[in-house]
Amino acid sequence: MKLVFLHGLGQDAHSWQSVQDALSPLPSDSFAIFSHPSESYQEAKERLTECLQQESEPFILVGLSLGGVLALELSSQDLPHLKGLVLSGTQYKLKTNLLYRLQILLFHLLPKQVFEKQGANKQHMLQILTELKSLNLTDTAKTYQLPSLVICGSKDWANQASSKKLAKLLPKGNYQEIADGGHLLNTQKPNELAQVIKEFVGEFKNEEASLKNSSS
């Protein structure tokens, strides 16, 4: 089973490297969500849909924060080899989220140098955050029928409630919390996150083995 990683806003494809190393030798890819600094979220979604449609082996989408939102959206596309989702610190409904609007306001007030020190582009981040203000993936979650794991750090207070609700919305969803973890688990708690993902993949292998035994 292959793993395909989608990073958070302000991160890049290399943000998953420690997790990928911890998961070795499981095959994996980490995709850059945006191909250039002015690409919109919708454009990125369309490009990644085409890319994932070309996958020739079964894969699980693993997304953190914005990457989790994108993974959930992509699950409604025609992706023949998609077998499951792992969503970390993921919001699914931003339309009525007051904290999200406060975050946008704060980003407007912060000088661009704050973003540049972290290798991020203030204008692009605001563009994406604004584009997602009306996001509501409730129906998408309710109709997704493949196994799903929702993860949240025990210290990621802004996303805990949403993560627990999302796990309940997903018909085959489960929730797991990582002790002392914040929002960016892929860089803060890579080994712990890798272990949880490995256990999720192991469930697939056990199920496949059971199916083979029952058919033989």
PDB file of C-alpha atoms in Angstrom:
ATOM      1  CA  MET A   1       0.000   0.000   0.000  1.00  0.00           C
ATOM      2  CA  LYS A   2       1.443   3.360  -1.041  1.00  0.00           C
ATOM      3  CA  LEU A   3       1.097   6.552   1.013  1.00  0.00           C
ATOM      4  CA  VAL A   4       0.596   9.951  -0.623  1.00  0.00           C
ATOM      5  CA  PHE A   5       1.254  12.929   1.672  1.00  0.00           C
ATOM      6  CA  LEU A   6      -0.236  16.433   1.390  1.00  0.00           C
ATOM      7  CA  HIS A   7       1.312  19.154   3.560  1.00  0.00           C
ATOM      8  CA  GLY A   8      -0.201  22.058   5.476  1.00  0.00           C
ATOM      9  CA  LEU A   9      -0.378  25.704   4.456  1.00  0.00           C
ATOM     10  CA  GLY A  10       3.035  27.330   4.858  1.00  0.00           C
ATOM     11  CA  GLN A  11       4.770  23.943   4.606  1.00  0.00           C
ATOM     12  CA  ASP A  12       6.164  22.147   1.570  1.00  0.00           C
ATOM     13  CA  ALA A  13       6.628  18.589   0.326  1.00  0.00           C
ATOM     14  CA  HIS A  14       9.776  18.175   2.467  1.00  0.00           C
ATOM     15  CA  SER A  15       7.745  18.724   5.650  1.00  0.00           C
ATOM     16  CA  TRP A  16       6.847  15.020   5.603  1.00  0.00           C
ATOM     17  CA  GLN A  17      10.425  13.759   5.277  1.00  0.00           C
ATOM     18  CA  SER A  18      10.845  12.662   8.909  1.00  0.00           C
ATOM     19  CA  VAL A  19       7.517  10.811   8.787  1.00  0.00           C
ATOM     20  CA  GLN A  20       8.475   9.126   5.523  1.00  0.00           C
ATOM     21  CA  ASP A  21      11.821   8.085   6.991  1.00  0.00           C
ATOM     22  CA  ALA A  22      10.090   6.615  10.031  1.00  0.00           C
ATOM     23  CA  LEU A  23       7.687   4.691   7.783  1.00  0.00           C
ATOM     24  CA  SER A  24      10.405   3.193   5.582  1.00  0.00           C
ATOM     25  CA  PRO A  25      10.275   0.803   3.729  1.00  0.00           C
ATOM     26  CA  LEU A  26       6.611   1.590   3.037  1.00  0.00           C
ATOM     27  CA  PRO A  27       6.433   3.287  -0.388  1.00  0.00           C
ATOM     28  CA  SER A  28       5.371   6.937  -0.252  1.00  0.00           C
ATOM     29  CA  ASP A  29       5.249  10.228  -2.143  1.00  0.00           C
ATOM     30  CA  SER A  30       4.972  13.751  -0.762  1.00  0.00           C
ATOM     31  CA  PHE A  31       3.303  16.155  -3.178  1.00  0.00           C
ATOM     32  CA  ALA A  32       3.739  19.912  -3.300  1.00  0.00           C
ATOM     33  CA  ILE A  33       0.190  21.246  -3.174  1.00  0.00           C
ATOM     34  CA  PHE A  34       0.995  24.426  -5.066  1.00  0.00           C
ATOM     35  CA  SER A  35       3.081  24.496  -8.233  1.00  0.00           C
ATOM     36  CA  HIS A  36       3.712  28.271  -8.063  1.00  0.00           C
ATOM     37  CA  PRO A  37       3.150  31.112  -5.532  1.00  0.00           C
ATOM     38  CA  SER A  38      -0.029  32.418  -7.156  1.00  0.00           C
ATOM     39  CA  GLU A  39      -1.817  29.121  -7.836  1.00  0.00           C
ATOM     40  CA  SER A  40      -5.330  29.038  -6.379  1.00  0.00           C
ATOM     41  CA  TYR A  41      -6.682  26.229  -4.221  1.00  0.00           C
ATOM     42  CA  GLN A  42      -9.113  25.225  -6.966  1.00  0.00           C
ATOM     43  CA  GLU A  43      -6.342  25.082  -9.547  1.00  0.00           C
ATOM     44  CA  ALA A  44      -4.213  22.982  -7.209  1.00  0.00           C
ATOM     45  CA  LYS A  45      -7.105  20.595  -6.585  1.00  0.00           C
ATOM     46  CA  GLU A  46      -7.701  20.093 -10.303  1.00  0.00           C
ATOM     47  CA  ARG A  47      -3.997  19.522 -10.995  1.00  0.00           C
ATOM     48  CA  LEU A  48      -3.602  17.022  -8.150  1.00  0.00           C
ATOM     49  CA  THR A  49      -6.777  15.188  -9.186  1.00  0.00           C
ATOM     50  CA  GLU A  50      -5.258  14.588 -12.613  1.00  0.00           C
ATOM     51  CA  CYS A  51      -2.000  13.492 -11.007  1.00  0.00           C
ATOM     52  CA  LEU A  52      -3.663  11.017  -8.638  1.00  0.00           C
ATOM     53  CA  GLN A  53      -5.821   9.598 -11.410  1.00  0.00           C
ATOM     54  CA  GLN A  54      -2.584   8.393 -12.978  1.00  0.00           C
ATOM     55  CA  GLU A  55      -1.570   6.363  -9.910  1.00  0.00           C
ATOM     56  CA  SER A  56      -1.293   2.702 -10.905  1.00  0.00           C
ATOM     57  CA  GLU A  57      -1.284   1.111  -7.434  1.00  0.00           C
ATOM     58  CA  PRO A  58      -3.502   1.327  -4.337  1.00  0.00           C
ATOM     59  CA  PHE A  59      -2.765   4.357  -2.161  1.00  0.00           C
ATOM     60  CA  ILE A  60      -3.876   6.120   1.001  1.00  0.00           C
ATOM     61  CA  LEU A  61      -4.083   9.917   1.075  1.00  0.00           C
ATOM     62  CA  VAL A  62      -2.514  11.449   4.177  1.00  0.00           C
ATOM     63  CA  GLY A  63      -3.180  15.159   4.692  1.00  0.00           C
ATOM     64  CA  LEU A  64      -2.390  17.633   7.460  1.00  0.00           C
ATOM     65  CA  SER A  65      -4.392  20.838   8.000  1.00  0.00           C
ATOM     66  CA  LEU A  66      -4.878  22.314   4.501  1.00  0.00           C
ATOM     67  CA  GLY A  67      -3.572  19.028   3.106  1.00  0.00           C
ATOM     68  CA  GLY A  68      -6.285  17.235   5.077  1.00  0.00           C
ATOM     69  CA  VAL A  69      -8.973  19.521   3.671  1.00  0.00           C
ATOM     70  CA  LEU A  70      -7.647  18.849   0.185  1.00  0.00           C
ATOM     71  CA  ALA A  71      -7.455  15.082   0.782  1.00  0.00           C
ATOM     72  CA  LEU A  72     -11.094  15.046   1.910  1.00  0.00           C
ATOM     73  CA  GLU A  73     -12.141  17.047  -1.157  1.00  0.00           C
ATOM     74  CA  LEU A  74     -10.128  14.790  -3.466  1.00  0.00           C
ATOM     75  CA  SER A  75     -11.882  11.744  -2.003  1.00  0.00           C
ATOM     76  CA  SER A  76     -15.032  12.777  -3.895  1.00  0.00           C
ATOM     77  CA  GLN A  77     -13.189  12.736  -7.227  1.00  0.00           C
ATOM     78  CA  ASP A  78     -12.791   9.736  -9.523  1.00  0.00           C
ATOM     79  CA  LEU A  79      -9.654   8.178  -8.036  1.00  0.00           C
ATOM     80  CA  PRO A  80      -9.842   4.440  -8.783  1.00  0.00           C
ATOM     81  CA  HIS A  81      -6.891   3.426  -6.611  1.00  0.00           C
ATOM     82  CA  LEU A  82      -7.712   5.491  -3.513  1.00  0.00           C
ATOM     83  CA  LYS A  83      -8.226   3.095  -0.596  1.00  0.00           C
ATOM     84  CA  GLY A  84      -8.425   5.315   2.477  1.00  0.00           C
ATOM     85  CA  LEU A  85      -7.791   8.640   4.195  1.00  0.00           C
ATOM     86  CA  VAL A  86      -5.659   9.826   7.090  1.00  0.00           C
ATOM     87  CA  LEU A  87      -6.577  13.371   8.132  1.00  0.00           C
ATOM     88  CA  SER A  88      -4.522  15.248  10.730  1.00  0.00           C
ATOM     89  CA  GLY A  89      -5.692  18.492  12.374  1.00  0.00           C
ATOM     90  CA  THR A  90      -8.320  18.914   9.678  1.00  0.00           C
ATOM     91  CA  GLN A  91     -11.247  21.311   9.586  1.00  0.00           C
ATOM     92  CA  TYR A  92     -14.164  20.324   7.366  1.00  0.00           C
ATOM     93  CA  LYS A  93     -16.485  23.326   7.841  1.00  0.00           C
ATOM     94  CA  LEU A  94     -15.076  26.866   7.742  1.00  0.00           C
ATOM     95  CA  LYS A  95     -18.193  28.763   6.668  1.00  0.00           C
ATOM     96  CA  THR A  96     -19.256  29.510  10.259  1.00  0.00           C
ATOM     97  CA  ASN A  97     -15.856  29.165  11.940  1.00  0.00           C
ATOM     98  CA  LEU A  98     -15.133  32.343  13.952  1.00  0.00           C
ATOM     99  CA  LEU A  99     -11.581  31.287  14.829  1.00  0.00           C
ATOM    100  CA  TYR A 100     -10.812  30.866  11.147  1.00  0.00           C
ATOM    101  CA  ARG A 101     -11.951  34.421  10.404  1.00  0.00           C
ATOM    102  CA  LEU A 102      -9.852  35.698  13.302  1.00  0.00           C
ATOM    103  CA  GLN A 103      -6.866  33.863  11.828  1.00  0.00           C
ATOM    104  CA  ILE A 104      -7.354  35.636   8.504  1.00  0.00           C
ATOM    105  CA  LEU A 105      -7.566  38.986  10.309  1.00  0.00           C
ATOM    106  CA  LEU A 106      -4.379  38.222  12.255  1.00  0.00           C
ATOM    107  CA  PHE A 107      -2.544  37.267   9.062  1.00  0.00           C
ATOM    108  CA  HIS A 108      -3.585  40.590   7.517  1.00  0.00           C
ATOM    109  CA  LEU A 109      -2.068  42.441  10.483  1.00  0.00           C
ATOM    110  CA  LEU A 110       1.221  40.543  10.641  1.00  0.00           C
ATOM    111  CA  PRO A 111       4.134  41.988   8.619  1.00  0.00           C
ATOM    112  CA  LYS A 112       5.240  39.906   5.633  1.00  0.00           C
ATOM    113  CA  GLN A 113       8.660  39.412   7.231  1.00  0.00           C
ATOM    114  CA  VAL A 114       7.069  37.079   9.792  1.00  0.00           C
ATOM    115  CA  PHE A 115       5.959  34.799   6.963  1.00  0.00           C
ATOM    116  CA  GLU A 116       9.210  35.100   5.034  1.00  0.00           C
ATOM    117  CA  LYS A 117      11.224  33.889   8.049  1.00  0.00           C
ATOM    118  CA  GLN A 118       9.247  30.646   7.827  1.00  0.00           C
ATOM    119  CA  GLY A 119       9.672  30.411   4.064  1.00  0.00           C
ATOM    120  CA  ALA A 120       6.040  31.367   3.436  1.00  0.00           C
ATOM    121  CA  ASN A 121       4.373  33.928   1.181  1.00  0.00           C
ATOM    122  CA  LYS A 122       1.911  36.179   3.057  1.00  0.00           C
ATOM    123  CA  GLN A 123      -0.080  37.190  -0.013  1.00  0.00           C
ATOM    124  CA  HIS A 124      -0.508  33.606  -1.190  1.00  0.00           C
ATOM    125  CA  MET A 125      -1.485  32.337   2.266  1.00  0.00           C
ATOM    126  CA  LEU A 126      -4.144  35.038   2.560  1.00  0.00           C
ATOM    127  CA  GLN A 127      -5.367  34.211  -0.925  1.00  0.00           C
ATOM    128  CA  ILE A 128      -5.861  30.547  -0.012  1.00  0.00           C
ATOM    129  CA  LEU A 129      -7.416  31.263   3.399  1.00  0.00           C
ATOM    130  CA  THR A 130      -9.876  33.691   1.825  1.00  0.00           C
ATOM    131  CA  GLU A 131     -10.722  31.238  -0.950  1.00  0.00           C
ATOM    132  CA  LEU A 132     -11.686  28.607   1.624  1.00  0.00           C
ATOM    133  CA  LYS A 133     -13.914  30.843   3.801  1.00  0.00           C
ATOM    134  CA  SER A 134     -17.115  29.221   2.533  1.00  0.00           C
ATOM    135  CA  LEU A 135     -15.828  25.635   2.743  1.00  0.00           C
ATOM    136  CA  ASN A 136     -18.318  23.021   3.942  1.00  0.00           C
ATOM    137  CA  LEU A 137     -17.376  19.371   3.397  1.00  0.00           C
ATOM    138  CA  THR A 138     -20.057  17.884   5.650  1.00  0.00           C
ATOM    139  CA  ASP A 139     -21.810  16.033   2.811  1.00  0.00           C
ATOM    140  CA  THR A 140     -18.484  14.862   1.375  1.00  0.00           C
ATOM    141  CA  ALA A 141     -17.542  13.318   4.727  1.00  0.00           C
ATOM    142  CA  LYS A 142     -20.947  11.691   5.208  1.00  0.00           C
ATOM    143  CA  THR A 143     -20.821   9.946   1.838  1.00  0.00           C
ATOM    144  CA  TYR A 144     -17.187   8.752   1.903  1.00  0.00           C
ATOM    145  CA  GLN A 145     -17.369   4.983   2.313  1.00  0.00           C
ATOM    146  CA  LEU A 146     -13.695   3.956   2.596  1.00  0.00           C
ATOM    147  CA  PRO A 147     -11.730   3.525   5.871  1.00  0.00           C
ATOM    148  CA  SER A 148     -10.643   6.827   7.413  1.00  0.00           C
ATOM    149  CA  LEU A 149      -8.482   7.838  10.341  1.00  0.00           C
ATOM    150  CA  VAL A 150      -8.737  11.306  11.896  1.00  0.00           C
ATOM    151  CA  ILE A 151      -5.761  12.354  14.031  1.00  0.00           C
ATOM    152  CA  CYS A 152      -5.259  15.362  16.281  1.00  0.00           C
ATOM    153  CA  GLY A 153      -2.591  16.432  18.748  1.00  0.00           C
ATOM    154  CA  SER A 154      -3.717  16.648  22.368  1.00  0.00           C
ATOM    155  CA  LYS A 155      -2.496  20.269  22.416  1.00  0.00           C
ATOM    156  CA  ASP A 156      -4.107  21.228  19.093  1.00  0.00           C
ATOM    157  CA  TRP A 157      -7.081  22.779  20.879  1.00  0.00           C
ATOM    158  CA  ALA A 158      -8.272  24.760  17.843  1.00  0.00           C
ATOM    159  CA  ASN A 159      -8.870  21.556  15.871  1.00  0.00           C
ATOM    160  CA  GLN A 160      -9.823  18.917  18.440  1.00  0.00           C
ATOM    161  CA  ALA A 161     -13.582  19.447  18.386  1.00  0.00           C
ATOM    162  CA  SER A 162     -13.709  19.552  14.594  1.00  0.00           C
ATOM    163  CA  SER A 163     -11.533  16.435  14.318  1.00  0.00           C
ATOM    164  CA  LYS A 164     -13.783  14.442  16.641  1.00  0.00           C
ATOM    165  CA  LYS A 165     -16.913  15.537  14.763  1.00  0.00           C
ATOM    166  CA  LEU A 166     -15.289  14.693  11.440  1.00  0.00           C
ATOM    167  CA  ALA A 167     -14.423  11.181  12.634  1.00  0.00           C
ATOM    168  CA  LYS A 168     -18.084  10.653  13.547  1.00  0.00           C
ATOM    169  CA  LEU A 169     -19.327  12.023  10.224  1.00  0.00           C
ATOM    170  CA  LEU A 170     -17.161   9.621   8.212  1.00  0.00           C
ATOM    171  CA  PRO A 171     -19.060   6.290   7.950  1.00  0.00           C
ATOM    172  CA  LYS A 172     -15.858   4.306   8.495  1.00  0.00           C
ATOM    173  CA  GLY A 173     -13.991   6.931  10.484  1.00  0.00           C
ATOM    174  CA  ASN A 174     -11.930   6.536  13.646  1.00  0.00           C
ATOM    175  CA  TYR A 175     -10.349   9.162  15.873  1.00  0.00           C
ATOM    176  CA  GLN A 176      -6.923   9.023  17.490  1.00  0.00           C
ATOM    177  CA  GLU A 177      -5.115  11.606  19.588  1.00  0.00           C
ATOM    178  CA  ILE A 178      -1.348  11.989  19.863  1.00  0.00           C
ATOM    179  CA  ALA A 179      -0.184  12.911  23.353  1.00  0.00           C
ATOM    180  CA  ASP A 180       1.558  16.280  23.738  1.00  0.00           C
ATOM    181  CA  GLY A 181       1.197  16.924  20.015  1.00  0.00           C
ATOM    182  CA  GLY A 182       0.402  20.331  18.566  1.00  0.00           C
ATOM    183  CA  HIS A 183      -1.001  21.131  15.148  1.00  0.00           C
ATOM    184  CA  LEU A 184       2.028  20.371  12.955  1.00  0.00           C
ATOM    185  CA  LEU A 185       2.430  16.733  13.909  1.00  0.00           C
ATOM    186  CA  ASN A 186       4.490  15.905  10.811  1.00  0.00           C
ATOM    187  CA  THR A 187       7.343  18.083  12.099  1.00  0.00           C
ATOM    188  CA  GLN A 188       6.662  18.103  15.869  1.00  0.00           C
ATOM    189  CA  LYS A 189       5.853  14.412  16.448  1.00  0.00           C
ATOM    190  CA  PRO A 190       6.961  12.598  13.277  1.00  0.00           C
ATOM    191  CA  ASN A 191       7.721   9.246  14.910  1.00  0.00           C
ATOM    192  CA  GLU A 192       4.450   9.137  16.840  1.00  0.00           C
ATOM    193  CA  LEU A 193       2.488  10.159  13.750  1.00  0.00           C
ATOM    194  CA  ALA A 194       4.301   7.539  11.663  1.00  0.00           C
ATOM    195  CA  GLN A 195       3.419   4.838  14.188  1.00  0.00           C
ATOM    196  CA  VAL A 196      -0.288   5.689  14.045  1.00  0.00           C
ATOM    197  CA  ILE A 197      -0.215   5.666  10.240  1.00  0.00           C
ATOM    198  CA  LYS A 198       1.671   2.359  10.228  1.00  0.00           C
ATOM    199  CA  GLU A 199      -1.011   0.779  12.415  1.00  0.00           C
ATOM    200  CA  PHE A 200      -3.713   2.070  10.057  1.00  0.00           C
ATOM    201  CA  VAL A 201      -1.901   0.556   7.051  1.00  0.00           C
ATOM    202  CA  GLY A 202      -1.501  -2.681   9.017  1.00  0.00           C
ATOM    203  CA  GLU A 203      -5.286  -2.937   9.292  1.00  0.00           C
ATOM    204  CA  PHE A 204      -5.494  -2.943   5.492  1.00  0.00           C
ATOM    205  CA  LYS A 205      -2.946  -5.764   5.259  1.00  0.00           C
ATOM    206  CA  ASN A 206      -4.811  -7.821   7.851  1.00  0.00           C
ATOM    207  CA  GLU A 207      -8.072  -7.327   5.977  1.00  0.00           C
ATOM    208  CA  GLU A 208      -6.475  -8.330   2.675  1.00  0.00           C
ATOM    209  CA  ALA A 209      -5.003 -11.446   4.282  1.00  0.00           C
ATOM    210  CA  SER A 210      -8.419 -12.372   5.724  1.00  0.00           C
ATOM    211  CA  LEU A 211     -10.048 -11.973   2.309  1.00  0.00           C
ATOM    212  CA  LYS A 212      -7.413 -14.192   0.689  1.00  0.00           C
ATOM    213  CA  ASN A 213      -7.859 -16.876   3.343  1.00  0.00           C
ATOM    214  CA  SER A 214     -11.644 -16.844   3.024  1.00  0.00           C
ATOM    215  CA  SER A 215     -11.505 -17.162  -0.758  1.00  0.00           C
ATOM    216  CA  SER A 216      -8.955 -20.023  -0.765  1.00  0.00           C
TER     217      SER A 216
END
